[in-house]
Tab-separated table of C-alpha atoms and ligand atoms in Angstrom:
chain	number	residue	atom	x	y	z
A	14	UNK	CA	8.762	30.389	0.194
A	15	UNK	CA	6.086	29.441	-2.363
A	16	UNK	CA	5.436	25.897	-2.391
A	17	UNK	CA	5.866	25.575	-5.999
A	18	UNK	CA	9.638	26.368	-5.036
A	19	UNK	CA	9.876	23.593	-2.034
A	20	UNK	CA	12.677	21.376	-2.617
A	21	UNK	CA	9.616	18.632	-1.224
A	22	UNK	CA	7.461	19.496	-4.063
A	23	UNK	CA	9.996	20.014	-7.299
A	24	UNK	CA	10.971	16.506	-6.359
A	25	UNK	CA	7.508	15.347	-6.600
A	26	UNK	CA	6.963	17.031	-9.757
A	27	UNK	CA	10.099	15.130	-11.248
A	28	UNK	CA	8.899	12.001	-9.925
A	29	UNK	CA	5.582	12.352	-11.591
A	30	UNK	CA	7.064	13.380	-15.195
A	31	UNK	CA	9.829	10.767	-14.766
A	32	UNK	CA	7.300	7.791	-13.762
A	33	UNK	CA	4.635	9.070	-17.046
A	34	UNK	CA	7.452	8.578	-19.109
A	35	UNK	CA	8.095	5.094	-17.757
A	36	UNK	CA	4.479	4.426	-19.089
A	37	UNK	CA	3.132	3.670	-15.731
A	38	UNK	CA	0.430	6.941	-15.830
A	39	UNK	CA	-1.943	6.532	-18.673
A	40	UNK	CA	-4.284	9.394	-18.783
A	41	UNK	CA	-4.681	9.693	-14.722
A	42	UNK	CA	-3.939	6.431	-13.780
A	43	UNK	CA	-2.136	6.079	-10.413
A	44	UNK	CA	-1.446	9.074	-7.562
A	45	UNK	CA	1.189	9.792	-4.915
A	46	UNK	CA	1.220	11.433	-1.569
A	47	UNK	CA	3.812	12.480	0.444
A	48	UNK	CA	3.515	13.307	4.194
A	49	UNK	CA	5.575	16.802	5.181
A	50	UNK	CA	7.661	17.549	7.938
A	51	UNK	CA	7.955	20.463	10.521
A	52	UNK	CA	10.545	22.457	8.427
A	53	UNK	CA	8.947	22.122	5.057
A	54	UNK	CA	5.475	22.860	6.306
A	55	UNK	CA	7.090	25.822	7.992
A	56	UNK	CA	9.254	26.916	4.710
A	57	UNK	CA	6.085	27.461	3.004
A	58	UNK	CA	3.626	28.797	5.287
A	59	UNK	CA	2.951	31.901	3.837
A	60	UNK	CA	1.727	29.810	1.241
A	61	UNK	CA	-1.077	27.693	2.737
A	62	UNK	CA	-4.704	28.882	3.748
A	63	UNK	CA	-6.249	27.240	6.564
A	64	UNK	CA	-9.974	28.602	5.791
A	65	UNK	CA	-10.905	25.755	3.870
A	66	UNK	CA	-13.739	23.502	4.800
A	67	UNK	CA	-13.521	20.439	6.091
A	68	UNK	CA	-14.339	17.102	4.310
A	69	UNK	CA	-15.012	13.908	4.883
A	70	UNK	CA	-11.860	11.009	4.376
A	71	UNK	CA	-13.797	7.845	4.035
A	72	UNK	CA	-11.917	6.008	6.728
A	73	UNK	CA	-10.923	7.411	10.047
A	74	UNK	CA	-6.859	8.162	10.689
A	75	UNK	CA	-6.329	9.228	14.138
A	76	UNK	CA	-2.584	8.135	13.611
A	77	UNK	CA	-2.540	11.338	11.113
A	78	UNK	CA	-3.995	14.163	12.947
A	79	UNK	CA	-2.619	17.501	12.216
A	80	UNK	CA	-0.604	16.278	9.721
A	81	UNK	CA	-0.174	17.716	6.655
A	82	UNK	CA	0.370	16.021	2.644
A	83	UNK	CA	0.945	16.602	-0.381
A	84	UNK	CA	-1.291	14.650	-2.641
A	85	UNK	CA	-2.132	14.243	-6.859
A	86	UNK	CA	-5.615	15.443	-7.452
A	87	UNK	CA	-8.412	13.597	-8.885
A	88	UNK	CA	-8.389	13.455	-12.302
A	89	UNK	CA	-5.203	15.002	-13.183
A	90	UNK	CA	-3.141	13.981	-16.334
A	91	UNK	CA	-0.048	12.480	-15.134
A	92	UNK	CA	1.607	14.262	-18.769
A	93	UNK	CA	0.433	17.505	-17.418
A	94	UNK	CA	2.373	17.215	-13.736
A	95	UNK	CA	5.562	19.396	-14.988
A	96	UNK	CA	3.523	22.009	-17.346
A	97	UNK	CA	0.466	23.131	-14.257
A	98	UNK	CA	1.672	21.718	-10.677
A	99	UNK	CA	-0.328	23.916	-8.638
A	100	UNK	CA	-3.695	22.093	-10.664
A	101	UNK	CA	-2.136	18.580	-10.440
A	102	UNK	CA	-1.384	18.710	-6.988
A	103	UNK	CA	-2.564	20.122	-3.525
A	104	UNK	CA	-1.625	20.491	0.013
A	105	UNK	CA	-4.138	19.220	2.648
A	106	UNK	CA	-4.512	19.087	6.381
A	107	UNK	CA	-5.769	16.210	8.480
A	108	UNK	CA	-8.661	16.875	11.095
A	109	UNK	CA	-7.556	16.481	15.234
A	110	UNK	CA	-10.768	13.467	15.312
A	111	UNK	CA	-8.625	11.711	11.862
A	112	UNK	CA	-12.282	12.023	10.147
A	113	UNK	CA	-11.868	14.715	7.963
A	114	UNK	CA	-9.256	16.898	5.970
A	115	UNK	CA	-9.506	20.004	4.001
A	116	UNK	CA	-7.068	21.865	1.724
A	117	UNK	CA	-4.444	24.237	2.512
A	118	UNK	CA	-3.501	24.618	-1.512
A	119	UNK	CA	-3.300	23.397	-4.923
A	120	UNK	CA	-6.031	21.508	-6.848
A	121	UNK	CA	-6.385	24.546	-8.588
A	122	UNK	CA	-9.632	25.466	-10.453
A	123	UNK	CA	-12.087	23.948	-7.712
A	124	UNK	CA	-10.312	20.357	-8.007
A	125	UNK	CA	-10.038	17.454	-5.110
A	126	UNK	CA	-7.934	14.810	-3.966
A	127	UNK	CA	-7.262	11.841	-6.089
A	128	UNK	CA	-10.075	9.105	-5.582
A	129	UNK	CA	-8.036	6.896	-3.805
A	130	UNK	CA	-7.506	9.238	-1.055
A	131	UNK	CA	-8.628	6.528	1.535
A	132	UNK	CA	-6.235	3.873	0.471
A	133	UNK	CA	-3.303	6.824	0.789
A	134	UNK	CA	-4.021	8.264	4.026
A	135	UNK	CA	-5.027	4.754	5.355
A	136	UNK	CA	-1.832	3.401	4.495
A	137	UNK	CA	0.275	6.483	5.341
A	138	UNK	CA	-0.862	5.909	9.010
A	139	UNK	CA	0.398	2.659	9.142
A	140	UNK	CA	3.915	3.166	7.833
A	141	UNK	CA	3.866	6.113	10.086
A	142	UNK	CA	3.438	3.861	13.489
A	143	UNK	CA	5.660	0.787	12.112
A	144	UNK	CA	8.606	3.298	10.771
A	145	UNK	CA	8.483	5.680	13.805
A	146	UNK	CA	7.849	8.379	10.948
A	147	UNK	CA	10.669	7.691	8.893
A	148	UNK	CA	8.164	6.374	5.801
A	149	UNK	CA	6.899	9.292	4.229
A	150	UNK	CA	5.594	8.305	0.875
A	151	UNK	CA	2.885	6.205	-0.706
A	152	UNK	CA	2.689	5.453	-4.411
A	153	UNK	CA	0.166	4.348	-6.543
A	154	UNK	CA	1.392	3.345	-9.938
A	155	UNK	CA	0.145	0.762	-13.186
A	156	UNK	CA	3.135	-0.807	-14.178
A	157	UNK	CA	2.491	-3.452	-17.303
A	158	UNK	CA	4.832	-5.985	-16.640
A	159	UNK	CA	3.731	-6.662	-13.556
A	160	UNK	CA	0.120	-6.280	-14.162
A	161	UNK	CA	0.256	-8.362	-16.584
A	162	UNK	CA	1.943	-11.203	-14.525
A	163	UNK	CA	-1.137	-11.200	-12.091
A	164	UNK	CA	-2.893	-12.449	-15.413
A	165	UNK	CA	0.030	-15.110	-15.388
A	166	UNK	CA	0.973	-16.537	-11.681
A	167	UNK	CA	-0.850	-17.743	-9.162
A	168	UNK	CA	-1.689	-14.841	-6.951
A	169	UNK	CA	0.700	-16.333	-4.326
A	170	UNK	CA	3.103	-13.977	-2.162
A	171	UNK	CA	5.230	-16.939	-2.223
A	172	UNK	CA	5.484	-17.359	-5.779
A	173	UNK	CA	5.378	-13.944	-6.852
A	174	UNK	CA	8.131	-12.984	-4.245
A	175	UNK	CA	10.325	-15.564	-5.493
A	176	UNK	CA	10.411	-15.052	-9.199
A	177	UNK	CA	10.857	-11.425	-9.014
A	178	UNK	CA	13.468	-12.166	-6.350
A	179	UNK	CA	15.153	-14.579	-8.765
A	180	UNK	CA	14.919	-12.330	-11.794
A	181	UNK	CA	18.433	-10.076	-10.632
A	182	UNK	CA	20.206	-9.781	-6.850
A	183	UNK	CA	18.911	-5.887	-6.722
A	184	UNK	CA	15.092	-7.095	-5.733
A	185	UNK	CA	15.988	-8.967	-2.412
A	186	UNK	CA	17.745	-5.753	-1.674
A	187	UNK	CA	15.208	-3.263	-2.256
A	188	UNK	CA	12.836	-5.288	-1.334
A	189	UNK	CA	13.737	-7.872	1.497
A	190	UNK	CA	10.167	-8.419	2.809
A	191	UNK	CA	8.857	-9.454	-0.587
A	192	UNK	CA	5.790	-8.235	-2.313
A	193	UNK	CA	2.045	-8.745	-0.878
A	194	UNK	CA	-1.111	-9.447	-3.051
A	195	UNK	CA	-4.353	-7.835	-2.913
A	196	UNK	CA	-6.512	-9.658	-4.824
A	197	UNK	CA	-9.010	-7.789	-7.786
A	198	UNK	CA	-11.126	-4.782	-6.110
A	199	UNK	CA	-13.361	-2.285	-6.804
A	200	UNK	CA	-10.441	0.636	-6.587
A	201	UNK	CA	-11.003	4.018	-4.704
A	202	UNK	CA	-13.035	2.125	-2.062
A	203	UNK	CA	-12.387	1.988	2.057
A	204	UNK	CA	-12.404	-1.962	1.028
A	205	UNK	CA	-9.162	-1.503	-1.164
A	206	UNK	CA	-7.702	0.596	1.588
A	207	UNK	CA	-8.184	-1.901	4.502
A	208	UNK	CA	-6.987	-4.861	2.268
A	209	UNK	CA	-3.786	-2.773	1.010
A	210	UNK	CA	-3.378	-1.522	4.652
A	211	UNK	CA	-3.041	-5.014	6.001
A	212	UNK	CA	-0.301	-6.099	3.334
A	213	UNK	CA	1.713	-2.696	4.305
A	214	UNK	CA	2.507	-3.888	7.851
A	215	UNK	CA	4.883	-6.512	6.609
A	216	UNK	CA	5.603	-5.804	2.461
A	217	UNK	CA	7.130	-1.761	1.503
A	218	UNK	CA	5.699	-2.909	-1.847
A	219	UNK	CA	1.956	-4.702	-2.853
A	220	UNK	CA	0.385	-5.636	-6.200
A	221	UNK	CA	-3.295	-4.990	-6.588
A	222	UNK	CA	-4.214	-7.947	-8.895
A	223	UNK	CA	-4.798	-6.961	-12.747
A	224	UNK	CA	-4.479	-3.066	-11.557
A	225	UNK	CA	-0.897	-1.765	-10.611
A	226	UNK	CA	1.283	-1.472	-7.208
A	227	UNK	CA	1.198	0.337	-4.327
A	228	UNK	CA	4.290	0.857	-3.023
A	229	UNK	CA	5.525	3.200	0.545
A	230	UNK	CA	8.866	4.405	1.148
A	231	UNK	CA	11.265	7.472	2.378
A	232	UNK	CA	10.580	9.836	0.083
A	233	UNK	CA	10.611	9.795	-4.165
A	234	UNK	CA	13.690	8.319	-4.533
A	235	UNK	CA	13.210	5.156	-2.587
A	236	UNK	CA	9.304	5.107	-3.694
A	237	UNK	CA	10.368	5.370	-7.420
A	238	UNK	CA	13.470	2.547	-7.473
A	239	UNK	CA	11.614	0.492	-5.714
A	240	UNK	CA	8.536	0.120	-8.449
A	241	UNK	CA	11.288	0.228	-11.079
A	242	UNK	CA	13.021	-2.975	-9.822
A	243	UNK	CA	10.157	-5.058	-9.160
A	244	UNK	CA	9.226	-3.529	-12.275
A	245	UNK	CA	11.944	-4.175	-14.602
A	246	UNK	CA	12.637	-7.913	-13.007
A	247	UNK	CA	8.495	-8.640	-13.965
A	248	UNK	CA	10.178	-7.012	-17.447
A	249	UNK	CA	12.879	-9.605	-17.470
A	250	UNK	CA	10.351	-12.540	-16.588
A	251	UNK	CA	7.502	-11.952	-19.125
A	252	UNK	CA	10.556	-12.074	-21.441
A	253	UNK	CA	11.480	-14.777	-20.399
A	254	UNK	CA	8.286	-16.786	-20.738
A	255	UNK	CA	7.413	-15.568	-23.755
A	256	UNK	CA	10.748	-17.593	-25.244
A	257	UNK	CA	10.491	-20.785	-23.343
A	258	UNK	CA	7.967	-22.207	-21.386
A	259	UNK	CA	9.961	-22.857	-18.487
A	260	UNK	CA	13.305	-20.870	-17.094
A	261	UNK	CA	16.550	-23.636	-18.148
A	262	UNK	CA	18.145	-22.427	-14.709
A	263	UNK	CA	17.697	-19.855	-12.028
A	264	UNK	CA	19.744	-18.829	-8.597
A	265	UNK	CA	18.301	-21.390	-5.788
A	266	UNK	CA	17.174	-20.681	-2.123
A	267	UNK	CA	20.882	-21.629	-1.136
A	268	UNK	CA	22.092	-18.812	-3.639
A	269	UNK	CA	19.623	-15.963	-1.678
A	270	UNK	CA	20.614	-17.661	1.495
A	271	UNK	CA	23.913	-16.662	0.529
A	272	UNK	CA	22.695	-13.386	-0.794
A	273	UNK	CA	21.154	-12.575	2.374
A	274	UNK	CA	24.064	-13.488	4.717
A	275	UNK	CA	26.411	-11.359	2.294
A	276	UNK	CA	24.366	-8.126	2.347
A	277	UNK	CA	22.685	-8.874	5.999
A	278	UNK	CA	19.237	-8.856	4.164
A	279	UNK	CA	16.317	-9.768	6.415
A	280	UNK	CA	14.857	-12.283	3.566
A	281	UNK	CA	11.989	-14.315	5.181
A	282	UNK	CA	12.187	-18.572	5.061
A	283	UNK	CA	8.713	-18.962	4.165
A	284	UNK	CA	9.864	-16.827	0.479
A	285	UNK	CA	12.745	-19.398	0.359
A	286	UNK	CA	10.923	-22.505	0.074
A	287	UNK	CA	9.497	-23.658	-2.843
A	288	UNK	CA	9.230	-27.139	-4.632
A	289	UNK	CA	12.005	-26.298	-7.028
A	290	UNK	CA	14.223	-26.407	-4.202
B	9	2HA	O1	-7.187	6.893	-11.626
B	9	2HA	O2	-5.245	4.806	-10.501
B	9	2HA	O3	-6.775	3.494	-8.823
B	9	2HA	C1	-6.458	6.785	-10.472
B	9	2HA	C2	-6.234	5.368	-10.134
B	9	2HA	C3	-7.250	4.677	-9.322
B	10	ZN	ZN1	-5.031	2.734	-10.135
């Protein structure tokens, strides 16, 4: 099969075109990558080209060797995803020592990974240990509503969890664990990888302060609801700000205690407790 026929990779071409369109891709802001599994590596074998050279990561994965991703190249414009996949995105392979990768296809016309390849494959191992493989996606996206609230809150995990939680019952499902903060950094950088990789052990979803999210998950469908409900509750609460300058009422800790016993969601104390209360 070609790739550009893979179930695996029309469903990250949707996901790109869907998320542009949420206004979360400016120009080539934001990349995804999406680890592949025995069957659709196999699927499209005839495909790939294993002559490539090798290349250096930036940060050493030896969680990830001989694996294989698909990955947004550097540079690409998010609006151009649907129109010329096979430049957008590529196919690469991770070395045995973790160190290096090279590509098996895609990036057409001489192009590379996207620049925050480190941050991607960093992360990818992680999810990949804690999940027993189950996690297959990381997303990198710049939502405005919730960049714009790292302008706003204090760049608490306590605070942010909570008001996003509060917002509507669908974010303590989707995303029990909360969200985790990396504070302002220079992006692309094995820095911004090690911070983000840190916050990935415990949250599926992290803001990188006055930049976007980075968010892991199954596959496109869990990677993409997940932004869109933290998303739309920041939505809700800038809204909500900008007509009073403090919310009349709100569900309490009791109320996602409630939540949580209802729907058997894991919700951590520490989110629960807040002064309000
Ligand atoms: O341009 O979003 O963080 C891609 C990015 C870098
Ligand atoms: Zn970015």
């Amino acid at each position: 099969m070609r790739v550009t026929e893979a179930p695996f990779f029309t469903a990250l071409v949707r996901m790109c075109d869907d998320a542009r369109r949420e206004g979360w891709h400016e120009c080539h802001g934001g990349n995804l990558s999406c680890r592949l599994g025995a069957t659709e590596i196999t699927a499209v074998s005839e495909d790939l080209s294993r002559t490539g050279d090798w290349n250096p990561i930036g940060v050493r994965v030896p969680g990830l060797a001989g694996d294989v991703l698909l990955i947004t190249a550097a540079g690409q414009v998010f609006r151009n995803t649907a129109r010329d996949p096979a430049k957008s995105l590529g196919i690469i392979e991770v070395s045995e020592d973790g160190a290096r990768y090279r590509v098996l296809w895609g990036f057409g016309g001489g192009g590379r990974p996207t620049s925050e390849l480190p941050a991607h494959l960093a992360n990818h191992e992680v999810i990949k240990r804690r999940s027993g493989g189950r996690l297959r996606m990381v997303y990198h996206a710049h939502p405005d509503n919730l960049i714009a609230l790292s302008f706003i809150l204090p760049l608490d995990e306590v605070v942010f969890t909570r008001e996003l939680w509060e917002m509507m019952p669908e974010c303590a499902m989707i995303f029990p664990a909360g969200i985790g903060i990396v504070p302002w950094m220079v992006p692309g950088t094995p820095q911004i990888a090690a911070a983000t990789m840190e916050k990935i052990e415990e949250f599926d979803i992290v803001l990188w302060a006055q930049h976007g999210v980075f968010a892991v998950g199954e596959g496109p469908d869990a990677c993409f609801g997940l932004v869109e409900t933290a998303e739309k509750a920041a939505s809700i609460l800038i809204r909500v700000l900008s007509c009073v300058p403090a919310k009349r009422q709100a569900p309490g800790a009791q109320d996602l205690r409630d939540m949580a016993e209802v729907f058997r969601l894991p919700l951590k104390e520490r989110f629960l407790q807040s002064r309000r209360d």
